[in-house]
């Protein structure tokens, strides 16, 4: 029963879509669901908007999960976030105020084709499921954004896991999200994307080692966010620019979002650090999501203030 | 078995090359064996001291482990049998929630 949806378990794409429809129906005062386009294989690209429905101009925060198909803890977190945000609206006066001031756009599964393929066929699939002229399937959806596309840390070989695609935004999923965010870039104050695994909180740049202009603000918010994560269960996350904290990669969503005017742009690499890797068990969904929720709330509050 | 038992005997191995020579040899090995690289995302990112996590098939893991032992390269098996772990995680769910 959807009223007893289990957030401490991974779900198939069909189950996630059913859950999204259910949330749209049962929390109509706070939630609205819409499609921003279609995937390569023709699936709807669904987004939930969370926030009080008032006529005023509202700032926004964007969250996406499941850019890489095998990183299942991402979509699990996005669902957890929606559930917790609705709970917080009714139980936390401060958060109720936040939802009157801003909207959250949540895309639980960006790479829907890849997630479906990972669930049913190849658990460790990473890329999309597009196919162009060559024999290999898929593009790395985090190398396909129009920002220093296909330079360091990306590959022009269609058979590589970091294939950047035949052109920037070749993937309909990437193009649809980019179009949606670009249209609302003045309202969106934070962009957050959820991946696994490394236990890191990363910000731009990914494609080069230079510091971003508002480094102090972004670094300060990241520092507080990882402290919030640690306060929950003692789990340590590293944080810093993606290029030096993780590795160089071009065409990433956080660089694109930042270059298009979104001041706080982060990629979370959730649990763990390799014991289970992509196969994080159901039992660790709750602590992972609970600690990440604190970080997201922290960043949201930071993004609402002047820095 | 989930996924038609395709991951039977697969392993996930962690290797950290301690110098440039080991890093280059490891990159060649990964290319030859066509491993599923979990960390980092790309073989070209592998340098000295880079933590590399690779998912290999049963056959490839034998070849890789033989090579690592002969070359005296430190390594750790993170997951000894991927299929077993996936099936175990599935069976720990209530029956009605099992895939």
PDB file of C-alpha atoms in Angstrom, chain A:
ATOM      1  CA  UNK A   1       0.000   0.000   0.000  1.00  0.00           C
ATOM      2  CA  UNK A   2       1.391   3.364  -0.938  1.00  0.00           C
ATOM      3  CA  UNK A   3       0.255   4.862   2.340  1.00  0.00           C
ATOM      4  CA  UNK A   4       2.767   2.498   3.947  1.00  0.00           C
ATOM      5  CA  UNK A   5       5.520   3.081   1.398  1.00  0.00           C
ATOM      6  CA  UNK A   6       8.808   1.719   2.638  1.00  0.00           C
ATOM      7  CA  UNK A   7      11.473   4.429   2.434  1.00  0.00           C
ATOM      8  CA  UNK A   8      14.086   2.061   3.848  1.00  0.00           C
ATOM      9  CA  UNK A   9      14.101  -0.086   0.771  1.00  0.00           C
ATOM     10  CA  UNK A  10      15.096   0.392  -2.846  1.00  0.00           C
ATOM     11  CA  UNK A  11      12.277   0.539  -5.368  1.00  0.00           C
ATOM     12  CA  UNK A  12      11.852  -0.167  -9.042  1.00  0.00           C
ATOM     13  CA  UNK A  13      11.225   2.723 -11.418  1.00  0.00           C
ATOM     14  CA  UNK A  14       7.545   1.761 -11.719  1.00  0.00           C
ATOM     15  CA  UNK A  15       7.182   1.805  -7.941  1.00  0.00           C
ATOM     16  CA  UNK A  16       8.864   5.207  -7.733  1.00  0.00           C
ATOM     17  CA  UNK A  17       6.557   6.644 -10.395  1.00  0.00           C
ATOM     18  CA  UNK A  18       3.493   5.219  -8.593  1.00  0.00           C
ATOM     19  CA  UNK A  19       4.759   6.745  -5.361  1.00  0.00           C
ATOM     20  CA  UNK A  20       5.239  10.128  -7.045  1.00  0.00           C
ATOM     21  CA  UNK A  21       1.674  10.033  -8.350  1.00  0.00           C
ATOM     22  CA  UNK A  22       0.454   9.106  -4.885  1.00  0.00           C
ATOM     23  CA  UNK A  23       2.323  12.018  -3.258  1.00  0.00           C
ATOM     24  CA  UNK A  24       0.940  14.372  -5.886  1.00  0.00           C
ATOM     25  CA  UNK A  25      -2.576  13.195  -5.104  1.00  0.00           C
ATOM     26  CA  UNK A  26      -2.445  12.995  -1.315  1.00  0.00           C
ATOM     27  CA  UNK A  27      -0.483  16.189  -0.593  1.00  0.00           C
ATOM     28  CA  UNK A  28      -1.943  18.423  -3.244  1.00  0.00           C
ATOM     29  CA  UNK A  29      -1.544  21.501  -1.032  1.00  0.00           C
ATOM     30  CA  UNK A  30       2.223  21.054  -1.069  1.00  0.00           C
ATOM     31  CA  UNK A  31       3.178  18.792  -3.944  1.00  0.00           C
ATOM     32  CA  UNK A  32       2.722  18.994  -7.664  1.00  0.00           C
ATOM     33  CA  UNK A  33       4.111  16.585 -10.203  1.00  0.00           C
ATOM     34  CA  UNK A  34       4.926  17.362 -13.787  1.00  0.00           C
ATOM     35  CA  UNK A  35       6.941  16.039 -16.693  1.00  0.00           C
ATOM     36  CA  UNK A  36       9.799  18.022 -18.205  1.00  0.00           C
ATOM     37  CA  UNK A  37      10.295  15.800 -21.225  1.00  0.00           C
ATOM     38  CA  UNK A  38      10.967  12.246 -22.297  1.00  0.00           C
ATOM     39  CA  UNK A  39      13.957   9.983 -22.013  1.00  0.00           C
ATOM     40  CA  UNK A  40      15.740   8.344 -24.931  1.00  0.00           C
ATOM     41  CA  UNK A  41      13.531   5.254 -24.519  1.00  0.00           C
ATOM     42  CA  UNK A  42      10.390   7.370 -24.232  1.00  0.00           C
ATOM     43  CA  UNK A  43       9.840   7.441 -20.464  1.00  0.00           C
ATOM     44  CA  UNK A  44       8.491  10.567 -18.813  1.00  0.00           C
ATOM     45  CA  UNK A  45      11.010  12.691 -16.932  1.00  0.00           C
ATOM     46  CA  UNK A  46       9.088  13.453 -13.742  1.00  0.00           C
ATOM     47  CA  UNK A  47       9.736  16.177 -11.208  1.00  0.00           C
ATOM     48  CA  UNK A  48       7.982  16.956  -7.919  1.00  0.00           C
ATOM     49  CA  UNK A  49       7.610  20.546  -6.830  1.00  0.00           C
ATOM     50  CA  UNK A  50       7.326  20.964  -3.058  1.00  0.00           C
ATOM     51  CA  UNK A  51       6.224  24.194  -1.495  1.00  0.00           C
ATOM     52  CA  UNK A  52       3.268  26.196  -0.323  1.00  0.00           C
ATOM     53  CA  UNK A  53       1.197  27.208  -3.269  1.00  0.00           C
ATOM     54  CA  UNK A  54       1.071  30.950  -3.042  1.00  0.00           C
ATOM     55  CA  UNK A  55       1.163  33.585  -5.693  1.00  0.00           C
ATOM     56  CA  UNK A  56       4.319  35.280  -4.531  1.00  0.00           C
ATOM     57  CA  UNK A  57       7.672  35.179  -6.295  1.00  0.00           C
ATOM     58  CA  UNK A  58       9.528  32.305  -4.711  1.00  0.00           C
ATOM     59  CA  UNK A  59      13.122  31.269  -4.744  1.00  0.00           C
ATOM     60  CA  UNK A  60      13.830  27.626  -5.451  1.00  0.00           C
ATOM     61  CA  UNK A  61      16.216  24.763  -4.784  1.00  0.00           C
ATOM     62  CA  UNK A  62      16.776  21.947  -7.272  1.00  0.00           C
ATOM     63  CA  UNK A  63      17.640  18.384  -6.246  1.00  0.00           C
ATOM     64  CA  UNK A  64      18.268  15.536  -8.675  1.00  0.00           C
ATOM     65  CA  UNK A  65      19.132  11.922  -8.036  1.00  0.00           C
ATOM     66  CA  UNK A  66      20.029   8.983 -10.203  1.00  0.00           C
ATOM     67  CA  UNK A  67      22.214  10.645 -12.823  1.00  0.00           C
ATOM     68  CA  UNK A  68      24.265   7.443 -12.678  1.00  0.00           C
ATOM     69  CA  UNK A  69      22.057   4.397 -12.860  1.00  0.00           C
ATOM     70  CA  UNK A  70      23.814   2.099 -10.378  1.00  0.00           C
ATOM     71  CA  UNK A  71      23.906   4.682  -7.570  1.00  0.00           C
ATOM     72  CA  UNK A  72      20.607   3.599  -6.064  1.00  0.00           C
ATOM     73  CA  UNK A  73      21.071   5.383  -2.747  1.00  0.00           C
ATOM     74  CA  UNK A  74      20.551   8.637  -4.692  1.00  0.00           C
ATOM     75  CA  UNK A  75      16.912   7.988  -5.701  1.00  0.00           C
ATOM     76  CA  UNK A  76      16.331   6.493  -2.246  1.00  0.00           C
ATOM     77  CA  UNK A  77      17.444   9.797  -0.752  1.00  0.00           C
ATOM     78  CA  UNK A  78      15.286  11.890  -3.064  1.00  0.00           C
ATOM     79  CA  UNK A  79      12.233   9.936  -1.946  1.00  0.00           C
ATOM     80  CA  UNK A  80      13.286  10.263   1.699  1.00  0.00           C
ATOM     81  CA  UNK A  81      13.722  13.995   1.211  1.00  0.00           C
ATOM     82  CA  UNK A  82      10.187  14.405  -0.101  1.00  0.00           C
ATOM     83  CA  UNK A  83       8.733  12.429   2.793  1.00  0.00           C
ATOM     84  CA  UNK A  84      10.757  14.327   5.391  1.00  0.00           C
ATOM     85  CA  UNK A  85      10.017  17.706   3.869  1.00  0.00           C
ATOM     86  CA  UNK A  86       6.292  17.052   4.052  1.00  0.00           C
ATOM     87  CA  UNK A  87       6.634  15.848   7.654  1.00  0.00           C
ATOM     88  CA  UNK A  88       8.716  18.892   8.540  1.00  0.00           C
ATOM     89  CA  UNK A  89       6.110  21.212   7.045  1.00  0.00           C
ATOM     90  CA  UNK A  90       3.564  19.937   9.560  1.00  0.00           C
ATOM     91  CA  UNK A  91       5.894  19.528  12.537  1.00  0.00           C
ATOM     92  CA  UNK A  92       8.584  22.183  12.317  1.00  0.00           C
ATOM     93  CA  UNK A  93       7.377  25.821  12.260  1.00  0.00           C
ATOM     94  CA  UNK A  94      10.724  27.041  10.912  1.00  0.00           C
ATOM     95  CA  UNK A  95      10.585  24.658   8.000  1.00  0.00           C
ATOM     96  CA  UNK A  96       6.958  25.552   7.338  1.00  0.00           C
ATOM     97  CA  UNK A  97       8.183  29.104   6.831  1.00  0.00           C
ATOM     98  CA  UNK A  98      10.890  27.886   4.434  1.00  0.00           C
ATOM     99  CA  UNK A  99       8.259  26.197   2.295  1.00  0.00           C
ATOM    100  CA  UNK A 100       6.278  29.424   2.125  1.00  0.00           C
ATOM    101  CA  UNK A 101       9.399  31.220   0.893  1.00  0.00           C
ATOM    102  CA  UNK A 102      10.807  28.695  -1.527  1.00  0.00           C
ATOM    103  CA  UNK A 103      10.017  25.703  -3.685  1.00  0.00           C
ATOM    104  CA  UNK A 104      11.989  22.481  -3.897  1.00  0.00           C
ATOM    105  CA  UNK A 105      12.157  20.843  -7.290  1.00  0.00           C
ATOM    106  CA  UNK A 106      12.985  17.176  -6.779  1.00  0.00           C
ATOM    107  CA  UNK A 107      13.796  14.789  -9.606  1.00  0.00           C
ATOM    108  CA  UNK A 108      14.070  11.354  -7.977  1.00  0.00           C
ATOM    109  CA  UNK A 109      15.421   9.613 -11.073  1.00  0.00           C
ATOM    110  CA  UNK A 110      17.077  11.684 -13.779  1.00  0.00           C
ATOM    111  CA  UNK A 111      18.503   8.760 -15.770  1.00  0.00           C
ATOM    112  CA  UNK A 112      15.262   6.764 -15.905  1.00  0.00           C
ATOM    113  CA  UNK A 113      16.335   4.423 -18.724  1.00  0.00           C
ATOM    114  CA  UNK A 114      19.593   3.604 -16.989  1.00  0.00           C
ATOM    115  CA  UNK A 115      17.907   3.026 -13.631  1.00  0.00           C
ATOM    116  CA  UNK A 116      15.366   0.674 -15.217  1.00  0.00           C
ATOM    117  CA  UNK A 117      18.208  -1.198 -16.930  1.00  0.00           C
ATOM    118  CA  UNK A 118      20.183  -1.388 -13.701  1.00  0.00           C
ATOM    119  CA  UNK A 119      17.148  -2.727 -11.800  1.00  0.00           C
ATOM    120  CA  UNK A 120      16.292  -5.369 -14.388  1.00  0.00           C
ATOM    121  CA  UNK A 121      19.390  -6.327 -16.332  1.00  0.00           C
ATOM    122  CA  UNK A 122      22.795  -5.007 -15.316  1.00  0.00           C
ATOM    123  CA  UNK A 123      23.040  -3.904 -11.699  1.00  0.00           C
ATOM    124  CA  UNK A 124      26.237  -1.942 -12.310  1.00  0.00           C
ATOM    125  CA  UNK A 125      25.185  -0.001 -15.380  1.00  0.00           C
ATOM    126  CA  UNK A 126      26.197   3.672 -15.119  1.00  0.00           C
ATOM    127  CA  UNK A 127      25.297   5.544 -18.258  1.00  0.00           C
ATOM    128  CA  UNK A 128      22.109   6.388 -20.141  1.00  0.00           C
ATOM    129  CA  UNK A 129      20.782   3.908 -22.711  1.00  0.00           C
ATOM    130  CA  UNK A 130      21.119   5.939 -25.854  1.00  0.00           C
ATOM    131  CA  UNK A 131      22.760   4.489 -28.927  1.00  0.00           C
ATOM    132  CA  UNK A 132      24.162   6.440 -31.795  1.00  0.00           C
ATOM    133  CA  UNK A 133      26.294   5.168 -34.619  1.00  0.00           C
ATOM    134  CA  UNK A 134      28.521   2.829 -32.675  1.00  0.00           C
ATOM    135  CA  UNK A 135      28.106  -0.564 -31.078  1.00  0.00           C
ATOM    136  CA  UNK A 136      28.126   0.559 -27.468  1.00  0.00           C
ATOM    137  CA  UNK A 137      25.222   1.954 -25.492  1.00  0.00           C
ATOM    138  CA  UNK A 138      24.981   4.967 -23.273  1.00  0.00           C
ATOM    139  CA  UNK A 139      26.460   8.334 -22.432  1.00  0.00           C
ATOM    140  CA  UNK A 140      27.737   9.457 -19.046  1.00  0.00           C
ATOM    141  CA  UNK A 141      25.002  11.887 -18.062  1.00  0.00           C
ATOM    142  CA  UNK A 142      27.484  13.735 -15.850  1.00  0.00           C
ATOM    143  CA  UNK A 143      29.832  14.444 -18.747  1.00  0.00           C
ATOM    144  CA  UNK A 144      27.172  15.611 -21.174  1.00  0.00           C
ATOM    145  CA  UNK A 145      26.469  19.140 -19.908  1.00  0.00           C
ATOM    146  CA  UNK A 146      27.399  22.171 -21.986  1.00  0.00           C
ATOM    147  CA  UNK A 147      30.363  23.322 -19.893  1.00  0.00           C
ATOM    148  CA  UNK A 148      33.886  22.648 -21.151  1.00  0.00           C
ATOM    149  CA  UNK A 149      32.341  19.600 -22.719  1.00  0.00           C
ATOM    150  CA  UNK A 150      34.526  16.557 -23.335  1.00  0.00           C
ATOM    151  CA  UNK A 151      37.783  17.976 -22.063  1.00  0.00           C
ATOM    152  CA  UNK A 152      39.685  16.475 -19.110  1.00  0.00           C
ATOM    153  CA  UNK A 153      38.159  13.464 -17.378  1.00  0.00           C
ATOM    154  CA  UNK A 154      35.722  12.600 -20.164  1.00  0.00           C
ATOM    155  CA  UNK A 155      36.025  10.294 -23.143  1.00  0.00           C
ATOM    156  CA  UNK A 156      35.046  10.450 -26.796  1.00  0.00           C
ATOM    157  CA  UNK A 157      34.960   6.659 -26.935  1.00  0.00           C
ATOM    158  CA  UNK A 158      31.317   5.494 -26.921  1.00  0.00           C
ATOM    159  CA  UNK A 159      32.308   2.294 -25.163  1.00  0.00           C
ATOM    160  CA  UNK A 160      33.894   4.095 -22.184  1.00  0.00           C
ATOM    161  CA  UNK A 161      32.009   4.662 -18.942  1.00  0.00           C
ATOM    162  CA  UNK A 162      32.780   8.396 -19.100  1.00  0.00           C
ATOM    163  CA  UNK A 163      31.676   8.852 -22.714  1.00  0.00           C
ATOM    164  CA  UNK A 164      30.661  12.486 -23.109  1.00  0.00           C
ATOM    165  CA  UNK A 165      28.259  11.850 -25.966  1.00  0.00           C
ATOM    166  CA  UNK A 166      28.292  12.873 -29.623  1.00  0.00           C
ATOM    167  CA  UNK A 167      27.594  16.478 -28.592  1.00  0.00           C
ATOM    168  CA  UNK A 168      26.791  18.485 -25.428  1.00  0.00           C
ATOM    169  CA  UNK A 169      23.229  17.877 -24.215  1.00  0.00           C
ATOM    170  CA  UNK A 170      22.864  15.039 -26.719  1.00  0.00           C
ATOM    171  CA  UNK A 171      21.012  13.133 -24.018  1.00  0.00           C
ATOM    172  CA  UNK A 172      17.339  14.147 -23.906  1.00  0.00           C
ATOM    173  CA  UNK A 173      17.409  13.761 -20.118  1.00  0.00           C
ATOM    174  CA  UNK A 174      20.264  16.248 -19.748  1.00  0.00           C
ATOM    175  CA  UNK A 175      18.739  18.611 -22.290  1.00  0.00           C
ATOM    176  CA  UNK A 176      15.358  18.572 -20.553  1.00  0.00           C
ATOM    177  CA  UNK A 177      16.809  19.300 -17.115  1.00  0.00           C
ATOM    178  CA  UNK A 178      19.122  21.986 -18.496  1.00  0.00           C
ATOM    179  CA  UNK A 179      16.209  23.696 -20.264  1.00  0.00           C
ATOM    180  CA  UNK A 180      14.061  23.613 -17.124  1.00  0.00           C
ATOM    181  CA  UNK A 181      16.756  24.957 -14.822  1.00  0.00           C
ATOM    182  CA  UNK A 182      17.964  27.580 -17.304  1.00  0.00           C
ATOM    183  CA  UNK A 183      14.468  29.048 -17.570  1.00  0.00           C
ATOM    184  CA  UNK A 184      14.332  29.385 -13.776  1.00  0.00           C
ATOM    185  CA  UNK A 185      18.001  30.184 -13.167  1.00  0.00           C
ATOM    186  CA  UNK A 186      17.277  33.523 -11.499  1.00  0.00           C
ATOM    187  CA  UNK A 187      14.954  31.895  -8.951  1.00  0.00           C
ATOM    188  CA  UNK A 188      17.025  28.790  -8.252  1.00  0.00           C
ATOM    189  CA  UNK A 189      19.528  29.519  -5.493  1.00  0.00           C
ATOM    190  CA  UNK A 190      20.925  26.044  -4.965  1.00  0.00           C
ATOM    191  CA  UNK A 191      21.534  23.016  -7.144  1.00  0.00           C
ATOM    192  CA  UNK A 192      22.215  19.650  -5.494  1.00  0.00           C
ATOM    193  CA  UNK A 193      22.889  16.356  -7.216  1.00  0.00           C
ATOM    194  CA  UNK A 194      23.144  13.016  -5.409  1.00  0.00           C
ATOM    195  CA  UNK A 195      25.587  10.280  -6.315  1.00  0.00           C
ATOM    196  CA  UNK A 196      27.506   7.469  -4.633  1.00  0.00           C
ATOM    197  CA  UNK A 197      29.920   6.397  -3.313  1.00  0.00           C
ATOM    198  CA  UNK A 198      32.702   8.291  -1.580  1.00  0.00           C
ATOM    199  CA  UNK A 199      31.241  10.230   1.350  1.00  0.00           C
ATOM    200  CA  UNK A 200      32.076  13.627  -0.084  1.00  0.00           C
ATOM    201  CA  UNK A 201      30.403  16.966  -0.596  1.00  0.00           C
ATOM    202  CA  UNK A 202      31.762  18.576  -3.746  1.00  0.00           C
ATOM    203  CA  UNK A 203      31.370  21.935  -5.394  1.00  0.00           C
ATOM    204  CA  UNK A 204      32.698  23.522  -8.598  1.00  0.00           C
ATOM    205  CA  UNK A 205      34.833  23.421 -10.424  1.00  0.00           C
ATOM    206  CA  UNK A 206      35.123  19.862 -11.672  1.00  0.00           C
ATOM    207  CA  UNK A 207      36.803  20.754 -14.959  1.00  0.00           C
ATOM    208  CA  UNK A 208      39.637  22.900 -13.640  1.00  0.00           C
ATOM    209  CA  UNK A 209      41.561  23.663 -10.455  1.00  0.00           C
ATOM    210  CA  UNK A 210      40.761  27.395 -10.190  1.00  0.00           C
ATOM    211  CA  UNK A 211      38.603  28.551  -7.284  1.00  0.00           C
ATOM    212  CA  UNK A 212      35.077  29.788  -7.914  1.00  0.00           C
ATOM    213  CA  UNK A 213      34.458  33.527  -7.277  1.00  0.00           C
ATOM    214  CA  UNK A 214      32.173  32.926  -4.255  1.00  0.00           C
ATOM    215  CA  UNK A 215      34.437  30.232  -2.841  1.00  0.00           C
ATOM    216  CA  UNK A 216      34.223  31.476   0.765  1.00  0.00           C
ATOM    217  CA  UNK A 217      30.417  31.326   0.849  1.00  0.00           C
ATOM    218  CA  UNK A 218      30.198  27.936  -0.854  1.00  0.00           C
ATOM    219  CA  UNK A 219      33.018  26.449   1.219  1.00  0.00           C
ATOM    220  CA  UNK A 220      31.497  27.765   4.446  1.00  0.00           C
ATOM    221  CA  UNK A 221      28.128  26.224   3.615  1.00  0.00           C
ATOM    222  CA  UNK A 222      29.794  22.927   2.695  1.00  0.00           C
ATOM    223  CA  UNK A 223      31.781  22.912   5.922  1.00  0.00           C
ATOM    224  CA  UNK A 224      28.643  23.390   8.008  1.00  0.00           C
ATOM    225  CA  UNK A 225      26.827  20.759   5.957  1.00  0.00           C
ATOM    226  CA  UNK A 226      29.447  18.075   6.605  1.00  0.00           C
ATOM    227  CA  UNK A 227      29.436  18.988  10.291  1.00  0.00           C
ATOM    228  CA  UNK A 228      25.693  18.442  10.250  1.00  0.00           C
ATOM    229  CA  UNK A 229      26.213  15.034   8.606  1.00  0.00           C
ATOM    230  CA  UNK A 230      28.743  14.091  11.269  1.00  0.00           C
ATOM    231  CA  UNK A 231      26.412  15.196  14.071  1.00  0.00           C
ATOM    232  CA  UNK A 232      23.936  12.454  13.141  1.00  0.00           C
ATOM    233  CA  UNK A 233      25.960   9.227  13.266  1.00  0.00           C
ATOM    234  CA  UNK A 234      29.577  10.373  13.366  1.00  0.00           C
ATOM    235  CA  UNK A 235      30.129   9.706   9.670  1.00  0.00           C
ATOM    236  CA  UNK A 236      32.867  11.834   8.163  1.00  0.00           C
ATOM    237  CA  UNK A 237      32.450  13.377   4.759  1.00  0.00           C
ATOM    238  CA  UNK A 238      35.274  15.165   2.985  1.00  0.00           C
ATOM    239  CA  UNK A 239      34.399  18.360   1.191  1.00  0.00           C
ATOM    240  CA  UNK A 240      35.944  20.681  -1.353  1.00  0.00           C
ATOM    241  CA  UNK A 241      36.173  21.498  -5.055  1.00  0.00           C
ATOM    242  CA  UNK A 242      35.397  18.417  -7.119  1.00  0.00           C
ATOM    243  CA  UNK A 243      38.570  18.737  -9.213  1.00  0.00           C
ATOM    244  CA  UNK A 244      40.974  18.477  -6.296  1.00  0.00           C
ATOM    245  CA  UNK A 245      38.867  16.504  -3.828  1.00  0.00           C
ATOM    246  CA  UNK A 246      37.828  13.809  -6.289  1.00  0.00           C
ATOM    247  CA  UNK A 247      39.286  14.227  -9.795  1.00  0.00           C
ATOM    248  CA  UNK A 248      39.027  16.385 -12.882  1.00  0.00           C
ATOM    249  CA  UNK A 249      35.933  15.852 -14.968  1.00  0.00           C
ATOM    250  CA  UNK A 250      34.420  18.103 -17.601  1.00  0.00           C
ATOM    251  CA  UNK A 251      30.792  18.476 -18.629  1.00  0.00           C
ATOM    252  CA  UNK A 252      29.412  17.943 -15.124  1.00  0.00           C
ATOM    253  CA  UNK A 253      26.039  19.181 -13.906  1.00  0.00           C
ATOM    254  CA  UNK A 254      27.418  21.143 -10.952  1.00  0.00           C
ATOM    255  CA  UNK A 255      29.741  23.154 -13.194  1.00  0.00           C
ATOM    256  CA  UNK A 256      26.922  23.813 -15.641  1.00  0.00           C
ATOM    257  CA  UNK A 257      24.530  24.928 -12.897  1.00  0.00           C
ATOM    258  CA  UNK A 258      27.168  27.195 -11.387  1.00  0.00           C
ATOM    259  CA  UNK A 259      28.099  28.728 -14.737  1.00  0.00           C
ATOM    260  CA  UNK A 260      24.447  29.493 -15.331  1.00  0.00           C
ATOM    261  CA  UNK A 261      24.182  31.624 -12.265  1.00  0.00           C
ATOM    262  CA  UNK A 262      23.211  29.222  -9.485  1.00  0.00           C
ATOM    263  CA  UNK A 263      25.440  30.342  -6.609  1.00  0.00           C
ATOM    264  CA  UNK A 264      25.368  27.162  -4.504  1.00  0.00           C
ATOM    265  CA  UNK A 265      26.014  24.074  -6.587  1.00  0.00           C
ATOM    266  CA  UNK A 266      26.882  20.754  -4.965  1.00  0.00           C
ATOM    267  CA  UNK A 267      27.342  17.110  -5.741  1.00  0.00           C
ATOM    268  CA  UNK A 268      26.928  14.718  -2.840  1.00  0.00           C
ATOM    269  CA  UNK A 269      28.762  11.418  -2.995  1.00  0.00           C
ATOM    270  CA  UNK A 270      26.799   9.459  -0.408  1.00  0.00           C
ATOM    271  CA  UNK A 271      27.755   6.366   1.611  1.00  0.00           C
ATOM    272  CA  UNK A 272      29.835   4.381   1.785  1.00  0.00           C
ATOM    273  CA  UNK A 273      33.591   4.434   1.044  1.00  0.00           C
ATOM    274  CA  UNK A 274      33.836   0.980  -0.500  1.00  0.00           C
ATOM    275  CA  UNK A 275      32.795  -1.736   1.944  1.00  0.00           C
ATOM    276  CA  UNK A 276      29.565  -2.187   0.006  1.00  0.00           C
ATOM    277  CA  UNK A 277      30.142   0.440  -2.683  1.00  0.00           C
ATOM    278  CA  UNK A 278      27.094   0.640  -4.928  1.00  0.00           C
ATOM    279  CA  UNK A 279      25.476  -2.258  -3.076  1.00  0.00           C
ATOM    280  CA  UNK A 280      24.666  -0.279   0.071  1.00  0.00           C
ATOM    281  CA  UNK A 281      22.225  -2.506   1.980  1.00  0.00           C
ATOM    282  CA  UNK A 282      18.661  -1.499   2.814  1.00  0.00           C
ATOM    283  CA  UNK A 283      19.594  -1.251   6.494  1.00  0.00           C
ATOM    284  CA  UNK A 284      21.886   1.710   5.750  1.00  0.00           C
ATOM    285  CA  UNK A 285      19.335   3.704   3.764  1.00  0.00           C
ATOM    286  CA  UNK A 286      17.844   5.310   6.869  1.00  0.00           C
ATOM    287  CA  UNK A 287      21.061   6.612   8.487  1.00  0.00           C
ATOM    288  CA  UNK A 288      22.467   7.712   5.122  1.00  0.00           C
ATOM    289  CA  UNK A 289      19.334   9.624   4.245  1.00  0.00           C
ATOM    290  CA  UNK A 290      18.823  11.065   7.719  1.00  0.00           C
ATOM    291  CA  UNK A 291      22.319  12.538   7.870  1.00  0.00           C
ATOM    292  CA  UNK A 292      22.098  13.831   4.294  1.00  0.00           C
ATOM    293  CA  UNK A 293      18.777  15.499   5.097  1.00  0.00           C
ATOM    294  CA  UNK A 294      20.525  17.598   7.740  1.00  0.00           C
ATOM    295  CA  UNK A 295      23.099  18.715   5.194  1.00  0.00           C
ATOM    296  CA  UNK A 296      20.486  19.641   2.615  1.00  0.00           C
ATOM    297  CA  UNK A 297      18.499  21.649   5.176  1.00  0.00           C
ATOM    298  CA  UNK A 298      21.706  23.402   6.182  1.00  0.00           C
ATOM    299  CA  UNK A 299      22.618  24.339   2.626  1.00  0.00           C
ATOM    300  CA  UNK A 300      19.057  25.493   1.928  1.00  0.00           C
ATOM    301  CA  UNK A 301      19.097  27.845   4.926  1.00  0.00           C
ATOM    302  CA  UNK A 302      22.491  29.134   3.867  1.00  0.00           C
ATOM    303  CA  UNK A 303      21.292  29.755   0.323  1.00  0.00           C
ATOM    304  CA  UNK A 304      18.373  31.821   1.604  1.00  0.00           C
ATOM    305  CA  UNK A 305      20.672  34.204   3.459  1.00  0.00           C
ATOM    306  CA  UNK A 306      22.998  36.797   2.019  1.00  0.00           C
ATOM    307  CA  UNK A 307      26.663  35.880   1.981  1.00  0.00           C
TER     308      UNK A 307
END
